[in-house]
PDB file of C-alpha atoms in Angstrom:
ATOM      1  CA  UNK A   1      -1.170 127.966 -90.207  1.00 94.00           C
ATOM      2  CA  UNK A   2      -0.374 126.964 -86.460  1.00 97.00           C
ATOM      3  CA  UNK A   3      -0.587 129.799 -84.256  1.00 97.00           C
ATOM      4  CA  UNK A   4       2.157 129.758 -81.370  1.00 98.00           C
ATOM      5  CA  UNK A   5       2.706 131.822 -78.237  1.00 98.00           C
ATOM      6  CA  UNK A   6       6.126 131.438 -76.473  1.00 98.00           C
ATOM      7  CA  UNK A   7       6.489 132.404 -72.781  1.00 97.00           C
ATOM      8  CA  UNK A   8       9.736 132.611 -70.971  1.00 96.00           C
ATOM      9  CA  UNK A   9      11.439 134.904 -68.586  1.00 93.00           C
ATOM     10  CA  UNK A  10      14.567 135.011 -70.960  1.00 93.00           C
ATOM     11  CA  UNK A  11      14.378 137.269 -73.858  1.00 95.00           C
ATOM     12  CA  UNK A  12      17.012 135.230 -75.673  1.00 94.00           C
ATOM     13  CA  UNK A  13      14.889 131.972 -75.434  1.00 94.00           C
ATOM     14  CA  UNK A  14      11.852 133.812 -76.580  1.00 96.00           C
ATOM     15  CA  UNK A  15      13.627 135.559 -79.747  1.00 96.00           C
ATOM     16  CA  UNK A  16      15.413 132.268 -80.640  1.00 95.00           C
ATOM     17  CA  UNK A  17      12.232 130.222 -80.704  1.00 96.00           C
ATOM     18  CA  UNK A  18      10.224 132.882 -82.454  1.00 97.00           C
ATOM     19  CA  UNK A  19      13.215 132.904 -85.210  1.00 96.00           C
ATOM     20  CA  UNK A  20      13.284 129.096 -85.590  1.00 96.00           C
ATOM     21  CA  UNK A  21       9.641 128.550 -85.625  1.00 97.00           C
ATOM     22  CA  UNK A  22       8.870 131.444 -87.847  1.00 97.00           C
ATOM     23  CA  UNK A  23      11.268 129.884 -90.448  1.00 96.00           C
ATOM     24  CA  UNK A  24       8.601 127.126 -90.987  1.00 95.00           C
ATOM     25  CA  UNK A  25       6.080 127.626 -93.540  1.00 95.00           C
ATOM     26  CA  UNK A  26       3.106 126.317 -91.411  1.00 96.00           C
ATOM     27  CA  UNK A  27       3.790 127.865 -88.074  1.00 97.00           C
ATOM     28  CA  UNK A  28       3.614 131.507 -87.005  1.00 97.00           C
ATOM     29  CA  UNK A  29       4.632 132.790 -83.567  1.00 98.00           C
ATOM     30  CA  UNK A  30       1.964 135.240 -82.879  1.00 98.00           C
ATOM     31  CA  UNK A  31       3.244 136.485 -79.550  1.00 98.00           C
ATOM     32  CA  UNK A  32       5.951 136.059 -76.874  1.00 97.00           C
ATOM     33  CA  UNK A  33       5.626 136.996 -73.256  1.00 97.00           C
ATOM     34  CA  UNK A  34       6.796 136.700 -69.876  1.00 95.00           C
ATOM     35  CA  UNK A  35       5.015 134.925 -67.223  1.00 92.00           C
ATOM     36  CA  UNK A  36       2.714 137.733 -66.069  1.00 94.00           C
ATOM     37  CA  UNK A  37       1.551 138.458 -69.641  1.00 95.00           C
ATOM     38  CA  UNK A  38       1.095 135.077 -70.655  1.00 96.00           C
ATOM     39  CA  UNK A  39      -2.525 134.527 -69.943  1.00 96.00           C
ATOM     40  CA  UNK A  40      -3.578 137.922 -71.436  1.00 96.00           C
ATOM     41  CA  UNK A  41      -1.393 137.019 -74.763  1.00 97.00           C
ATOM     42  CA  UNK A  42      -3.346 133.789 -74.966  1.00 97.00           C
ATOM     43  CA  UNK A  43      -6.813 135.390 -74.574  1.00 96.00           C
ATOM     44  CA  UNK A  44      -5.837 137.925 -77.212  1.00 96.00           C
ATOM     45  CA  UNK A  45      -4.096 135.811 -79.830  1.00 97.00           C
ATOM     46  CA  UNK A  46      -6.150 132.356 -79.336  1.00 96.00           C
ATOM     47  CA  UNK A  47      -2.968 130.343 -80.238  1.00 97.00           C
ATOM     48  CA  UNK A  48      -3.122 126.594 -81.131  1.00 96.00           C
ATOM     49  CA  UNK A  49      -0.073 125.790 -78.983  1.00 96.00           C
ATOM     50  CA  UNK A  50       1.728 127.635 -76.052  1.00 97.00           C
ATOM     51  CA  UNK A  51       5.295 126.736 -75.249  1.00 97.00           C
ATOM     52  CA  UNK A  52       5.611 127.698 -71.504  1.00 96.00           C
ATOM     53  CA  UNK A  53       8.690 127.860 -69.292  1.00 94.00           C
ATOM     54  CA  UNK A  54       8.158 125.905 -66.137  1.00 91.00           C
ATOM     55  CA  UNK A  55      10.231 128.067 -63.960  1.00 88.00           C
ATOM     56  CA  UNK A  56       9.834 131.842 -64.108  1.00 91.00           C
ATOM     57  CA  UNK A  57      10.871 134.675 -61.417  1.00 88.00           C
ATOM     58  CA  UNK A  58       7.699 136.471 -61.831  1.00 87.00           C
ATOM     59  CA  UNK A  59       4.898 133.876 -61.854  1.00 91.00           C
ATOM     60  CA  UNK A  60       5.252 130.081 -61.504  1.00 89.00           C
ATOM     61  CA  UNK A  61       4.811 128.269 -64.850  1.00 92.00           C
ATOM     62  CA  UNK A  62       2.389 125.829 -63.046  1.00 91.00           C
ATOM     63  CA  UNK A  63       0.278 128.884 -62.032  1.00 93.00           C
ATOM     64  CA  UNK A  64       0.089 130.013 -65.610  1.00 95.00           C
ATOM     65  CA  UNK A  65      -0.776 126.399 -66.795  1.00 94.00           C
ATOM     66  CA  UNK A  66      -3.779 126.204 -64.463  1.00 92.00           C
ATOM     67  CA  UNK A  67      -4.949 129.611 -65.642  1.00 94.00           C
ATOM     68  CA  UNK A  68      -4.670 128.405 -69.459  1.00 94.00           C
ATOM     69  CA  UNK A  69      -6.429 125.124 -68.785  1.00 90.00           C
ATOM     70  CA  UNK A  70      -9.587 127.322 -67.351  1.00 91.00           C
ATOM     71  CA  UNK A  71      -9.985 129.264 -70.469  1.00 92.00           C
ATOM     72  CA  UNK A  72     -13.056 128.253 -72.441  1.00 90.00           C
ATOM     73  CA  UNK A  73     -10.798 127.350 -75.539  1.00 90.00           C
ATOM     74  CA  UNK A  74      -7.543 126.122 -73.799  1.00 90.00           C
ATOM     75  CA  UNK A  75      -4.700 125.832 -76.317  1.00 94.00           C
ATOM     76  CA  UNK A  76      -2.426 122.933 -76.118  1.00 92.00           C
ATOM     77  CA  UNK A  77       0.382 123.674 -73.485  1.00 94.00           C
ATOM     78  CA  UNK A  78       4.123 121.926 -73.473  1.00 93.00           C
ATOM     79  CA  UNK A  79       6.434 122.892 -70.690  1.00 92.00           C
ATOM     80  CA  UNK A  80       9.772 124.103 -71.349  1.00 92.00           C
ATOM     81  CA  UNK A  81      12.509 123.371 -69.130  1.00 86.00           C
ATOM     82  CA  UNK A  82      16.483 123.524 -68.929  1.00 83.00           C
ATOM     83  CA  UNK A  83      16.833 120.500 -66.615  1.00 72.00           C
ATOM     84  CA  UNK A  84      16.057 116.967 -67.702  1.00 62.00           C
ATOM     85  CA  UNK A  85      15.258 115.953 -64.096  1.00 60.00           C
ATOM     86  CA  UNK A  86      13.053 118.872 -63.299  1.00 63.00           C
ATOM     87  CA  UNK A  87      10.883 118.048 -60.314  1.00 69.00           C
ATOM     88  CA  UNK A  88       8.165 120.277 -61.468  1.00 76.00           C
ATOM     89  CA  UNK A  89       7.780 118.252 -64.839  1.00 74.00           C
ATOM     90  CA  UNK A  90       5.633 115.451 -63.355  1.00 73.00           C
ATOM     91  CA  UNK A  91       3.371 117.904 -61.860  1.00 79.00           C
ATOM     92  CA  UNK A  92       2.902 119.580 -65.082  1.00 82.00           C
ATOM     93  CA  UNK A  93       1.934 116.553 -66.729  1.00 77.00           C
ATOM     94  CA  UNK A  94      -0.712 115.520 -64.107  1.00 76.00           C
ATOM     95  CA  UNK A  95      -2.041 119.160 -64.493  1.00 80.00           C
ATOM     96  CA  UNK A  96      -2.747 118.791 -68.206  1.00 82.00           C
ATOM     97  CA  UNK A  97       0.399 119.684 -70.086  1.00 87.00           C
ATOM     98  CA  UNK A  98       0.731 117.985 -73.344  1.00 85.00           C
ATOM     99  CA  UNK A  99       4.309 116.996 -72.663  1.00 83.00           C
ATOM    100  CA  UNK A 100       7.511 118.773 -72.150  1.00 84.00           C
ATOM    101  CA  UNK A 101      10.791 119.628 -74.130  1.00 85.00           C
ATOM    102  CA  UNK A 102      14.200 120.996 -73.044  1.00 84.00           C
ATOM    103  CA  UNK A 103      15.408 124.456 -74.215  1.00 88.00           C
ATOM    104  CA  UNK A 104      18.100 123.077 -76.000  1.00 86.00           C
ATOM    105  CA  UNK A 105      16.076 121.061 -78.425  1.00 85.00           C
ATOM    106  CA  UNK A 106      17.766 120.834 -81.788  1.00 85.00           C
ATOM    107  CA  UNK A 107      16.379 123.571 -84.113  1.00 87.00           C
ATOM    108  CA  UNK A 108      15.375 121.156 -86.853  1.00 83.00           C
ATOM    109  CA  UNK A 109      13.373 119.249 -84.337  1.00 86.00           C
ATOM    110  CA  UNK A 110      11.406 122.098 -82.896  1.00 91.00           C
ATOM    111  CA  UNK A 111       9.048 122.744 -85.614  1.00 92.00           C
ATOM    112  CA  UNK A 112       7.979 119.089 -85.937  1.00 89.00           C
ATOM    113  CA  UNK A 113       7.331 118.929 -82.146  1.00 89.00           C
ATOM    114  CA  UNK A 114       5.109 121.945 -82.503  1.00 92.00           C
ATOM    115  CA  UNK A 115       3.317 120.028 -85.494  1.00 90.00           C
ATOM    116  CA  UNK A 116       2.978 117.183 -83.300  1.00 83.00           C
ATOM    117  CA  UNK A 117       1.392 119.253 -80.456  1.00 87.00           C
ATOM    118  CA  UNK A 118      -0.926 120.942 -82.805  1.00 87.00           C
ATOM    119  CA  UNK A 119      -2.187 117.600 -84.000  1.00 77.00           C
ATOM    120  CA  UNK A 120      -3.161 116.369 -80.769  1.00 74.00           C
ATOM    121  CA  UNK A 121       0.047 114.421 -80.121  1.00 71.00           C
ATOM    122  CA  UNK A 122       2.201 114.312 -77.121  1.00 73.00           C
ATOM    123  CA  UNK A 123       5.853 115.507 -76.961  1.00 79.00           C
ATOM    124  CA  UNK A 124       7.878 113.835 -74.165  1.00 71.00           C
ATOM    125  CA  UNK A 125      11.496 114.819 -74.698  1.00 65.00           C
ATOM    126  CA  UNK A 126      13.296 111.222 -74.695  1.00 58.00           C
ATOM    127  CA  UNK A 127      16.211 112.607 -72.675  1.00 56.00           C
ATOM    128  CA  UNK A 128      14.156 114.072 -70.075  1.00 53.00           C
ATOM    129  CA  UNK A 129      11.413 111.645 -69.857  1.00 56.00           C
ATOM    130  CA  UNK A 130      13.661 108.681 -69.309  1.00 56.00           C
ATOM    131  CA  UNK A 131      14.764 110.436 -66.160  1.00 51.00           C
ATOM    132  CA  UNK A 132      11.382 112.039 -65.007  1.00 55.00           C
ATOM    133  CA  UNK A 133       9.151 108.907 -65.668  1.00 55.00           C
ATOM    134  CA  UNK A 134      11.290 106.282 -63.802  1.00 53.00           C
ATOM    135  CA  UNK A 135       9.511 106.773 -60.447  1.00 49.00           C
ATOM    136  CA  UNK A 136      11.531 109.777 -58.945  1.00 48.00           C
ATOM    137  CA  UNK A 137      10.993 110.515 -55.199  1.00 41.00           C
ATOM    138  CA  UNK A 138       9.121 113.545 -56.260  1.00 43.00           C
ATOM    139  CA  UNK A 139       6.758 111.675 -58.698  1.00 45.00           C
ATOM    140  CA  UNK A 140       3.201 110.538 -58.245  1.00 47.00           C
ATOM    141  CA  UNK A 141       1.820 108.148 -55.893  1.00 50.00           C
ATOM    142  CA  UNK A 142       1.780 104.376 -56.567  1.00 54.00           C
ATOM    143  CA  UNK A 143      -0.849 103.026 -58.681  1.00 54.00           C
ATOM    144  CA  UNK A 144      -4.113 102.103 -57.183  1.00 69.00           C
ATOM    145  CA  UNK A 145      -5.779  98.541 -57.717  1.00 82.00           C
ATOM    146  CA  UNK A 146      -7.869  99.516 -60.502  1.00 85.00           C
ATOM    147  CA  UNK A 147      -4.972 100.942 -62.654  1.00 86.00           C
ATOM    148  CA  UNK A 148      -3.033  97.889 -61.893  1.00 87.00           C
ATOM    149  CA  UNK A 149      -6.150  95.899 -62.931  1.00 91.00           C
ATOM    150  CA  UNK A 150      -6.419  97.839 -66.306  1.00 92.00           C
ATOM    151  CA  UNK A 151      -2.721  97.461 -67.038  1.00 93.00           C
ATOM    152  CA  UNK A 152      -3.396  93.597 -66.500  1.00 92.00           C
ATOM    153  CA  UNK A 153      -5.720  93.514 -69.110  1.00 94.00           C
ATOM    154  CA  UNK A 154      -3.074  94.694 -71.878  1.00 95.00           C
ATOM    155  CA  UNK A 155      -1.609  92.187 -74.017  1.00 96.00           C
ATOM    156  CA  UNK A 156       2.004  91.587 -74.023  1.00 94.00           C
ATOM    157  CA  UNK A 157       2.529  93.581 -77.405  1.00 96.00           C
ATOM    158  CA  UNK A 158       0.341  96.480 -75.980  1.00 96.00           C
ATOM    159  CA  UNK A 159       2.535  96.475 -72.550  1.00 95.00           C
ATOM    160  CA  UNK A 160       5.759  96.535 -74.547  1.00 94.00           C
ATOM    161  CA  UNK A 161       4.220  99.467 -76.528  1.00 94.00           C
ATOM    162  CA  UNK A 162       3.068 101.065 -73.431  1.00 93.00           C
ATOM    163  CA  UNK A 163       6.471 101.027 -71.912  1.00 90.00           C
ATOM    164  CA  UNK A 164       8.023 102.740 -75.108  1.00 89.00           C
ATOM    165  CA  UNK A 165       5.345 105.297 -75.070  1.00 85.00           C
ATOM    166  CA  UNK A 166       6.547 106.226 -71.441  1.00 80.00           C
ATOM    167  CA  UNK A 167       9.981 106.425 -72.621  1.00 77.00           C
ATOM    168  CA  UNK A 168       9.128 109.015 -74.806  1.00 70.00           C
ATOM    169  CA  UNK A 169       9.304 107.206 -78.116  1.00 77.00           C
ATOM    170  CA  UNK A 170       7.293 108.276 -81.195  1.00 78.00           C
ATOM    171  CA  UNK A 171       5.061 106.012 -83.041  1.00 84.00           C
ATOM    172  CA  UNK A 172       7.884 105.686 -85.747  1.00 85.00           C
ATOM    173  CA  UNK A 173      10.532 105.029 -83.238  1.00 85.00           C
ATOM    174  CA  UNK A 174       8.364 102.416 -81.319  1.00 91.00           C
ATOM    175  CA  UNK A 175       7.681 100.574 -84.588  1.00 91.00           C
ATOM    176  CA  UNK A 176      11.487 100.403 -85.495  1.00 92.00           C
ATOM    177  CA  UNK A 177      12.289  99.203 -81.916  1.00 93.00           C
ATOM    178  CA  UNK A 178       9.807  96.381 -82.147  1.00 94.00           C
ATOM    179  CA  UNK A 179       9.498  95.863 -85.743  1.00 94.00           C
ATOM    180  CA  UNK A 180       6.049  97.061 -86.390  1.00 94.00           C
ATOM    181  CA  UNK A 181       4.654  99.693 -88.928  1.00 93.00           C
ATOM    182  CA  UNK A 182       3.919 103.004 -87.396  1.00 88.00           C
ATOM    183  CA  UNK A 183       0.303 102.558 -88.202  1.00 91.00           C
ATOM    184  CA  UNK A 184       0.170  99.267 -86.120  1.00 94.00           C
ATOM    185  CA  UNK A 185       1.800 101.192 -83.340  1.00 93.00           C
ATOM    186  CA  UNK A 186      -0.835 103.821 -83.590  1.00 90.00           C
ATOM    187  CA  UNK A 187      -3.696 101.091 -83.528  1.00 94.00           C
ATOM    188  CA  UNK A 188      -1.976  99.511 -80.236  1.00 95.00           C
ATOM    189  CA  UNK A 189      -1.850 103.056 -78.661  1.00 92.00           C
ATOM    190  CA  UNK A 190      -5.339 103.574 -79.295  1.00 91.00           C
ATOM    191  CA  UNK A 191      -6.373 100.124 -77.777  1.00 95.00           C
ATOM    192  CA  UNK A 192      -4.068 100.946 -74.749  1.00 94.00           C
ATOM    193  CA  UNK A 193      -5.723 104.326 -74.164  1.00 89.00           C
ATOM    194  CA  UNK A 194      -9.193 102.422 -74.368  1.00 92.00           C
ATOM    195  CA  UNK A 195      -8.192  99.703 -72.063  1.00 94.00           C
ATOM    196  CA  UNK A 196      -6.483 102.241 -69.529  1.00 92.00           C
ATOM    197  CA  UNK A 197      -9.536 104.659 -69.695  1.00 87.00           C
ATOM    198  CA  UNK A 198      -7.201 107.626 -70.409  1.00 79.00           C
ATOM    199  CA  UNK A 199      -7.359 110.385 -73.093  1.00 68.00           C
ATOM    200  CA  UNK A 200      -3.768 110.843 -73.703  1.00 73.00           C
ATOM    201  CA  UNK A 201      -0.390 109.331 -74.167  1.00 79.00           C
ATOM    202  CA  UNK A 202       1.091 111.307 -71.198  1.00 76.00           C
ATOM    203  CA  UNK A 203      -1.836 109.997 -68.880  1.00 77.00           C
ATOM    204  CA  UNK A 204      -0.984 106.305 -69.874  1.00 84.00           C
ATOM    205  CA  UNK A 205       2.747 106.828 -69.310  1.00 81.00           C
ATOM    206  CA  UNK A 206       2.175 108.089 -65.901  1.00 79.00           C
ATOM    207  CA  UNK A 207       0.134 104.844 -65.329  1.00 86.00           C
ATOM    208  CA  UNK A 208       3.236 102.939 -66.780  1.00 86.00           C
ATOM    209  CA  UNK A 209       5.343 104.646 -64.358  1.00 79.00           C
ATOM    210  CA  UNK A 210       3.111 103.844 -61.281  1.00 80.00           C
ATOM    211  CA  UNK A 211       2.439 100.493 -62.101  1.00 86.00           C
ATOM    212  CA  UNK A 212       6.236  99.514 -62.440  1.00 83.00           C
ATOM    213  CA  UNK A 213       6.379  98.970 -66.214  1.00 85.00           C
ATOM    214  CA  UNK A 214       9.506 101.223 -66.336  1.00 74.00           C
ATOM    215  CA  UNK A 215      11.266  99.040 -63.905  1.00 71.00           C
ATOM    216  CA  UNK A 216      13.971  96.799 -65.865  1.00 60.00           C
ATOM    217  CA  UNK A 217      12.754  93.646 -64.397  1.00 57.00           C
ATOM    218  CA  UNK A 218       9.166  94.194 -65.330  1.00 58.00           C
ATOM    219  CA  UNK A 219       9.513  95.446 -68.968  1.00 55.00           C
ATOM    220  CA  UNK A 220       7.843  93.236 -71.611  1.00 50.00           C
ATOM    221  CA  UNK A 221       9.996  91.478 -73.991  1.00 48.00           C
ATOM    222  CA  UNK A 222       9.750  91.981 -77.703  1.00 47.00           C
ATOM    223  CA  UNK A 223       8.030  89.343 -79.364  1.00 46.00           C
TER     224      UNK A 223
END
């Protein structure tokens, strides 16, 4: 059973997510909370996944994220946002969030996204990530020489896969786009993480953004 805590300042959002997720046989929302109650709820319930509102009036979602990251057994945290160009999303990804999703995510997708998070995967809402990861003014600093060198060591196929990872596609979607099996894509992603010396798809996606892979003129073509 995947244990989930939902943190949001709006009661309707909390109850809606709780109802949708509890309908899944393998997911249980063990607590819902507003921002000021979030850390205590997580300490009490020891969830696997926390869905955390990035903007709350009582306490900033980034502050809560930092506190959760400092716990001895930190849960996987995905940020919730209403806006597909929320300027805080990039900071959250740099601060250790495992991804982000929009609050209007389709109900039939929500449970699967939580499963992905619990399994160690990354959730990058495609509609939001395309906007946020394309070098927005509030985004991260340009890549340093070492990051550029690491990206330069990738094969053409790996660069193509990395670009699609940065656009928020799943392994299955990437495979369909460039005519590979999901298993082969997974192998490519593992090789990419090793070559870039990063631990997650989010960190790899940020390097892709900083090194300009999302610039249309720099995208690797399909083989």
